[in-house]
PDB file of C-alpha atoms in Angstrom:
ATOM      1  CA  UNK A1247     -17.481  10.616   1.459  1.00 74.00           C
ATOM      2  CA  UNK A1248     -16.405   7.030   1.354  1.00 76.00           C
ATOM      3  CA  UNK A1249     -18.087   6.371   4.328  1.00 85.00           C
ATOM      4  CA  UNK A1250     -21.316   8.061   3.075  1.00 88.00           C
ATOM      5  CA  UNK A1251     -21.124   5.989   0.466  1.00 90.00           C
ATOM      6  CA  UNK A1252     -20.231   2.549   1.847  1.00 88.00           C
ATOM      7  CA  UNK A1253     -23.325   3.418   4.452  1.00 89.00           C
ATOM      8  CA  UNK A1254     -25.962   4.004   1.515  1.00 93.00           C
ATOM      9  CA  UNK A1255     -24.189   0.820  -0.454  1.00 93.00           C
ATOM     10  CA  UNK A1256     -25.041  -1.483   2.810  1.00 92.00           C
ATOM     11  CA  UNK A1257     -28.529   0.185   3.488  1.00 92.00           C
ATOM     12  CA  UNK A1258     -29.485  -0.341  -0.056  1.00 94.00           C
ATOM     13  CA  UNK A1259     -28.384  -3.857  -0.166  1.00 94.00           C
ATOM     14  CA  UNK A1260     -30.261  -4.746   3.157  1.00 93.00           C
ATOM     15  CA  UNK A1261     -33.449  -3.029   1.925  1.00 95.00           C
ATOM     16  CA  UNK A1262     -33.321  -4.610  -1.318  1.00 96.00           C
ATOM     17  CA  UNK A1263     -32.941  -8.137   0.364  1.00 95.00           C
ATOM     18  CA  UNK A1264     -35.738  -7.366   2.945  1.00 95.00           C
ATOM     19  CA  UNK A1265     -38.141  -6.350   0.045  1.00 97.00           C
ATOM     20  CA  UNK A1266     -37.361  -9.432  -1.852  1.00 97.00           C
ATOM     21  CA  UNK A1267     -37.819 -11.541   1.073  1.00 96.00           C
ATOM     22  CA  UNK A1268     -41.058 -10.125   2.109  1.00 97.00           C
ATOM     23  CA  UNK A1269     -42.229 -10.416  -1.593  1.00 97.00           C
ATOM     24  CA  UNK A1270     -41.037 -14.070  -1.797  1.00 97.00           C
ATOM     25  CA  UNK A1271     -42.627 -15.039   1.466  1.00 96.00           C
ATOM     26  CA  UNK A1272     -46.143 -13.183   0.464  1.00 97.00           C
ATOM     27  CA  UNK A1273     -46.246 -14.879  -2.896  1.00 96.00           C
ATOM     28  CA  UNK A1274     -45.500 -18.466  -1.314  1.00 96.00           C
ATOM     29  CA  UNK A1275     -47.894 -17.675   1.569  1.00 96.00           C
ATOM     30  CA  UNK A1276     -50.585 -16.471  -0.825  1.00 96.00           C
ATOM     31  CA  UNK A1277     -50.076 -19.947  -3.099  1.00 96.00           C
ATOM     32  CA  UNK A1278     -50.386 -21.813  -0.159  1.00 95.00           C
ATOM     33  CA  UNK A1279     -53.614 -20.544   0.696  1.00 96.00           C
ATOM     34  CA  UNK A1280     -55.053 -20.763  -2.485  1.00 95.00           C
ATOM     35  CA  UNK A1281     -53.994 -24.095  -2.979  1.00 93.00           C
ATOM     36  CA  UNK A1282     -55.551 -25.266   0.012  1.00 93.00           C
ATOM     37  CA  UNK A1283     -58.667 -23.201   0.185  1.00 94.00           C
ATOM     38  CA  UNK A1284     -59.589 -23.004  -3.594  1.00 93.00           C
ATOM     39  CA  UNK A1285     -57.611 -26.239  -4.840  1.00 90.00           C
ATOM     40  CA  UNK A1286     -55.972 -23.948  -7.521  1.00 92.00           C
ATOM     41  CA  UNK A1287     -52.737 -22.225  -7.358  1.00 90.00           C
ATOM     42  CA  UNK A1288     -50.945 -19.324  -9.168  1.00 93.00           C
ATOM     43  CA  UNK A1289     -48.727 -20.619 -12.105  1.00 93.00           C
ATOM     44  CA  UNK A1290     -46.103 -18.535 -11.764  1.00 94.00           C
ATOM     45  CA  UNK A1291     -45.728 -18.325  -8.203  1.00 94.00           C
ATOM     46  CA  UNK A1292     -43.137 -21.287  -7.806  1.00 94.00           C
ATOM     47  CA  UNK A1293     -41.159 -19.918 -10.566  1.00 94.00           C
ATOM     48  CA  UNK A1294     -40.921 -16.434  -9.460  1.00 95.00           C
ATOM     49  CA  UNK A1295     -40.235 -17.274  -5.661  1.00 96.00           C
ATOM     50  CA  UNK A1296     -37.315 -19.543  -6.812  1.00 95.00           C
ATOM     51  CA  UNK A1297     -35.807 -16.674  -9.002  1.00 96.00           C
ATOM     52  CA  UNK A1298     -36.005 -14.376  -6.235  1.00 96.00           C
ATOM     53  CA  UNK A1299     -34.272 -16.841  -3.853  1.00 97.00           C
ATOM     54  CA  UNK A1300     -31.301 -16.877  -6.213  1.00 97.00           C
ATOM     55  CA  UNK A1301     -30.994 -13.062  -6.150  1.00 97.00           C
ATOM     56  CA  UNK A1302     -31.552 -13.162  -2.518  1.00 97.00           C
ATOM     57  CA  UNK A1303     -28.454 -15.328  -1.962  1.00 96.00           C
ATOM     58  CA  UNK A1304     -25.942 -13.402  -4.287  1.00 97.00           C
ATOM     59  CA  UNK A1305     -27.143 -10.147  -2.873  1.00 96.00           C
ATOM     60  CA  UNK A1306     -26.992 -11.321   0.533  1.00 94.00           C
ATOM     61  CA  UNK A1307     -23.740 -13.000   0.050  1.00 94.00           C
ATOM     62  CA  UNK A1308     -21.652  -9.778   0.405  1.00 92.00           C
ATOM     63  CA  UNK A1309     -23.441  -8.752   3.443  1.00 90.00           C
ATOM     64  CA  UNK A1310     -22.744 -12.145   5.023  1.00 90.00           C
ATOM     65  CA  UNK A1311     -18.780 -11.783   4.002  1.00 90.00           C
ATOM     66  CA  UNK A1312     -18.858  -7.969   5.014  1.00 90.00           C
ATOM     67  CA  UNK A1313     -19.864  -8.757   8.832  1.00 87.00           C
ATOM     68  CA  UNK A1314     -17.930 -12.339   8.839  1.00 84.00           C
ATOM     69  CA  UNK A1315     -20.902 -14.673   8.364  1.00 79.00           C
ATOM     70  CA  UNK A1316     -19.372 -17.070   5.907  1.00 79.00           C
ATOM     71  CA  UNK A1317     -17.749 -20.056   7.462  1.00 73.00           C
ATOM     72  CA  UNK A1318     -13.846 -19.222   8.315  1.00 75.00           C
ATOM     73  CA  UNK A1319     -11.603 -21.365   9.963  1.00 72.00           C
ATOM     74  CA  UNK A1320      -9.221 -18.729  11.567  1.00 74.00           C
ATOM     75  CA  UNK A1321      -7.087 -21.051  14.096  1.00 77.00           C
ATOM     76  CA  UNK A1322      -3.802 -20.682  12.169  1.00 80.00           C
ATOM     77  CA  UNK A1323      -3.690 -16.991  11.683  1.00 77.00           C
ATOM     78  CA  UNK A1324      -4.256 -16.418  15.113  1.00 79.00           C
ATOM     79  CA  UNK A1325      -1.468 -18.897  16.215  1.00 84.00           C
ATOM     80  CA  UNK A1326       1.346 -17.470  14.454  1.00 86.00           C
ATOM     81  CA  UNK A1327       2.891 -13.825  14.913  1.00 87.00           C
ATOM     82  CA  UNK A1328       0.877 -10.786  14.015  1.00 85.00           C
ATOM     83  CA  UNK A1329       3.316  -9.992  10.820  1.00 91.00           C
ATOM     84  CA  UNK A1330       2.626 -13.764   9.453  1.00 90.00           C
ATOM     85  CA  UNK A1331      -0.746 -13.640  10.347  1.00 88.00           C
ATOM     86  CA  UNK A1332      -1.198 -10.165   8.161  1.00 91.00           C
ATOM     87  CA  UNK A1333       0.764 -12.000   5.529  1.00 92.00           C
ATOM     88  CA  UNK A1334      -1.709 -14.920   5.596  1.00 90.00           C
ATOM     89  CA  UNK A1335      -4.611 -12.548   5.851  1.00 89.00           C
ATOM     90  CA  UNK A1336      -3.370 -10.807   2.917  1.00 93.00           C
ATOM     91  CA  UNK A1337      -3.053 -13.694   0.900  1.00 93.00           C
ATOM     92  CA  UNK A1338      -6.464 -14.903   1.973  1.00 91.00           C
ATOM     93  CA  UNK A1339      -7.833 -11.263   0.630  1.00 94.00           C
ATOM     94  CA  UNK A1340      -5.861 -11.643  -2.885  1.00 96.00           C
ATOM     95  CA  UNK A1341      -7.383 -14.981  -3.446  1.00 96.00           C
ATOM     96  CA  UNK A1342     -10.943 -14.248  -2.735  1.00 95.00           C
ATOM     97  CA  UNK A1343     -10.437 -10.961  -4.996  1.00 97.00           C
ATOM     98  CA  UNK A1344      -9.053 -13.175  -7.602  1.00 98.00           C
ATOM     99  CA  UNK A1345     -12.073 -15.486  -7.350  1.00 97.00           C
ATOM    100  CA  UNK A1346     -14.703 -12.881  -7.412  1.00 97.00           C
ATOM    101  CA  UNK A1347     -13.398 -11.087 -10.440  1.00 98.00           C
ATOM    102  CA  UNK A1348     -13.091 -14.674 -12.138  1.00 98.00           C
ATOM    103  CA  UNK A1349     -16.470 -15.683 -11.405  1.00 98.00           C
ATOM    104  CA  UNK A1350     -17.958 -12.276 -12.474  1.00 98.00           C
ATOM    105  CA  UNK A1351     -16.427 -12.422 -15.782  1.00 97.00           C
ATOM    106  CA  UNK A1352     -17.144 -16.204 -16.131  1.00 97.00           C
ATOM    107  CA  UNK A1353     -20.899 -15.591 -15.003  1.00 97.00           C
ATOM    108  CA  UNK A1354     -21.447 -12.571 -17.112  1.00 97.00           C
ATOM    109  CA  UNK A1355     -20.295 -14.765 -20.308  1.00 96.00           C
ATOM    110  CA  UNK A1356     -22.997 -17.022 -18.934  1.00 93.00           C
ATOM    111  CA  UNK A1357     -25.493 -14.473 -18.664  1.00 96.00           C
ATOM    112  CA  UNK A1358     -24.567 -13.226 -22.377  1.00 96.00           C
ATOM    113  CA  UNK A1359     -25.067 -16.949 -23.519  1.00 95.00           C
ATOM    114  CA  UNK A1360     -28.523 -17.163 -22.128  1.00 93.00           C
ATOM    115  CA  UNK A1361     -30.223 -13.826 -23.344  1.00 91.00           C
ATOM    116  CA  UNK A1362     -32.451 -15.440 -25.788  1.00 93.00           C
ATOM    117  CA  UNK A1363     -33.820 -18.284 -23.526  1.00 94.00           C
ATOM    118  CA  UNK A1364     -36.814 -17.563 -21.140  1.00 92.00           C
ATOM    119  CA  UNK A1365     -38.648 -18.928 -18.277  1.00 90.00           C
ATOM    120  CA  UNK A1366     -41.409 -21.211 -18.700  1.00 88.00           C
ATOM    121  CA  UNK A1367     -44.501 -19.748 -16.689  1.00 88.00           C
ATOM    122  CA  UNK A1368     -43.435 -16.076 -17.041  1.00 91.00           C
ATOM    123  CA  UNK A1369     -41.613 -15.683 -20.035  1.00 90.00           C
ATOM    124  CA  UNK A1370     -38.698 -13.851 -18.006  1.00 92.00           C
ATOM    125  CA  UNK A1371     -35.331 -13.947 -19.845  1.00 93.00           C
ATOM    126  CA  UNK A1372     -33.368 -16.523 -18.331  1.00 94.00           C
ATOM    127  CA  UNK A1373     -30.287 -13.641 -18.359  1.00 95.00           C
ATOM    128  CA  UNK A1374     -32.391 -11.521 -16.017  1.00 95.00           C
ATOM    129  CA  UNK A1375     -32.079 -14.318 -13.414  1.00 95.00           C
ATOM    130  CA  UNK A1376     -28.505 -15.412 -14.239  1.00 96.00           C
ATOM    131  CA  UNK A1377     -27.633 -11.735 -13.799  1.00 97.00           C
ATOM    132  CA  UNK A1378     -27.688 -12.268 -10.110  1.00 97.00           C
ATOM    133  CA  UNK A1379     -24.350 -14.097 -10.291  1.00 97.00           C
ATOM    134  CA  UNK A1380     -22.101 -11.245 -11.699  1.00 98.00           C
ATOM    135  CA  UNK A1381     -23.906  -8.520  -9.724  1.00 97.00           C
ATOM    136  CA  UNK A1382     -23.547 -10.706  -6.523  1.00 97.00           C
ATOM    137  CA  UNK A1383     -19.601 -11.493  -7.202  1.00 98.00           C
ATOM    138  CA  UNK A1384     -19.313  -7.906  -7.915  1.00 97.00           C
ATOM    139  CA  UNK A1385     -20.855  -6.494  -4.619  1.00 96.00           C
ATOM    140  CA  UNK A1386     -18.809  -9.427  -2.826  1.00 96.00           C
ATOM    141  CA  UNK A1387     -15.546  -8.152  -4.161  1.00 97.00           C
ATOM    142  CA  UNK A1388     -16.841  -4.137  -3.317  1.00 95.00           C
ATOM    143  CA  UNK A1389     -17.539  -5.496   0.329  1.00 94.00           C
ATOM    144  CA  UNK A1390     -14.492  -7.378   0.808  1.00 94.00           C
ATOM    145  CA  UNK A1391     -12.283  -4.336  -0.663  1.00 93.00           C
ATOM    146  CA  UNK A1392     -14.116  -2.097   1.864  1.00 92.00           C
ATOM    147  CA  UNK A1393     -13.156  -4.112   5.159  1.00 90.00           C
ATOM    148  CA  UNK A1394      -9.969  -5.306   3.443  1.00 90.00           C
ATOM    149  CA  UNK A1395      -7.530  -3.038   5.599  1.00 90.00           C
ATOM    150  CA  UNK A1396      -9.197  -3.553   8.910  1.00 88.00           C
ATOM    151  CA  UNK A1397      -9.222  -7.291   7.909  1.00 86.00           C
ATOM    152  CA  UNK A1398      -5.788  -7.738   6.948  1.00 85.00           C
ATOM    153  CA  UNK A1399      -4.444  -5.334   9.804  1.00 84.00           C
ATOM    154  CA  UNK A1400      -6.816  -6.665  12.673  1.00 82.00           C
ATOM    155  CA  UNK A1401      -8.225  -9.855  11.604  1.00 78.00           C
ATOM    156  CA  UNK A1402     -11.634  -8.338  12.149  1.00 76.00           C
ATOM    157  CA  UNK A1403     -14.857  -7.634  10.001  1.00 77.00           C
ATOM    158  CA  UNK A1404     -17.106  -4.785  10.031  1.00 74.00           C
ATOM    159  CA  UNK A1405     -19.227  -4.124  12.913  1.00 73.00           C
ATOM    160  CA  UNK A1406     -22.736  -3.233  13.072  1.00 67.00           C
ATOM    161  CA  UNK A1407     -24.973  -2.547  15.873  1.00 64.00           C
ATOM    162  CA  UNK A1408     -27.832  -3.921  13.977  1.00 63.00           C
ATOM    163  CA  UNK A1409     -26.363  -7.070  12.904  1.00 64.00           C
ATOM    164  CA  UNK A1410     -23.621  -9.424  13.694  1.00 60.00           C
ATOM    165  CA  UNK A1411     -21.456 -12.068  12.117  1.00 55.00           C
ATOM    166  CA  UNK A1412     -23.678 -14.823  13.359  1.00 60.00           C
ATOM    167  CA  UNK A1413     -26.823 -12.995  12.155  1.00 60.00           C
ATOM    168  CA  UNK A1414     -25.256 -12.262   8.806  1.00 55.00           C
ATOM    169  CA  UNK A1415     -24.507 -15.833   8.325  1.00 54.00           C
ATOM    170  CA  UNK A1416     -28.360 -16.557   8.372  1.00 54.00           C
ATOM    171  CA  UNK A1417     -29.229 -13.953   5.918  1.00 51.00           C
TER     172      UNK A1417
END
């Protein structure tokens, strides 16, 4: 059951990223073509693309974490005994979990405080754009917890035939 939910979460997360990136690329491409062929550009294109990039960054961070795509220095835990390495990885896991929880709560407060502001060109509530922060941090926490056991015991990340750590870092 948990494996099914985990596969669904990863697939949904990846497809949302793919759709957002395609839409963002399409909007920017169309805007550039219009600017150079007609001299006019789409008023809202730059703003919407920027907001999509914010969502892509926060939604993609969890997948990058899951597959080992974030910057990591692992020399120390590879140089010590297996038991000590597991203790160190457990501390890293606890620290990351605490940070993600703190940031999810703090950014939720930020979203709440900006609920009455809106963007200039599209009149989208700013809180909708900033909602990427708590959603992203919660997703990072979920992805971290799903790989926690393997990470602590073996120092390894999730594996996929479709994506590796270096590719995850480029998401």
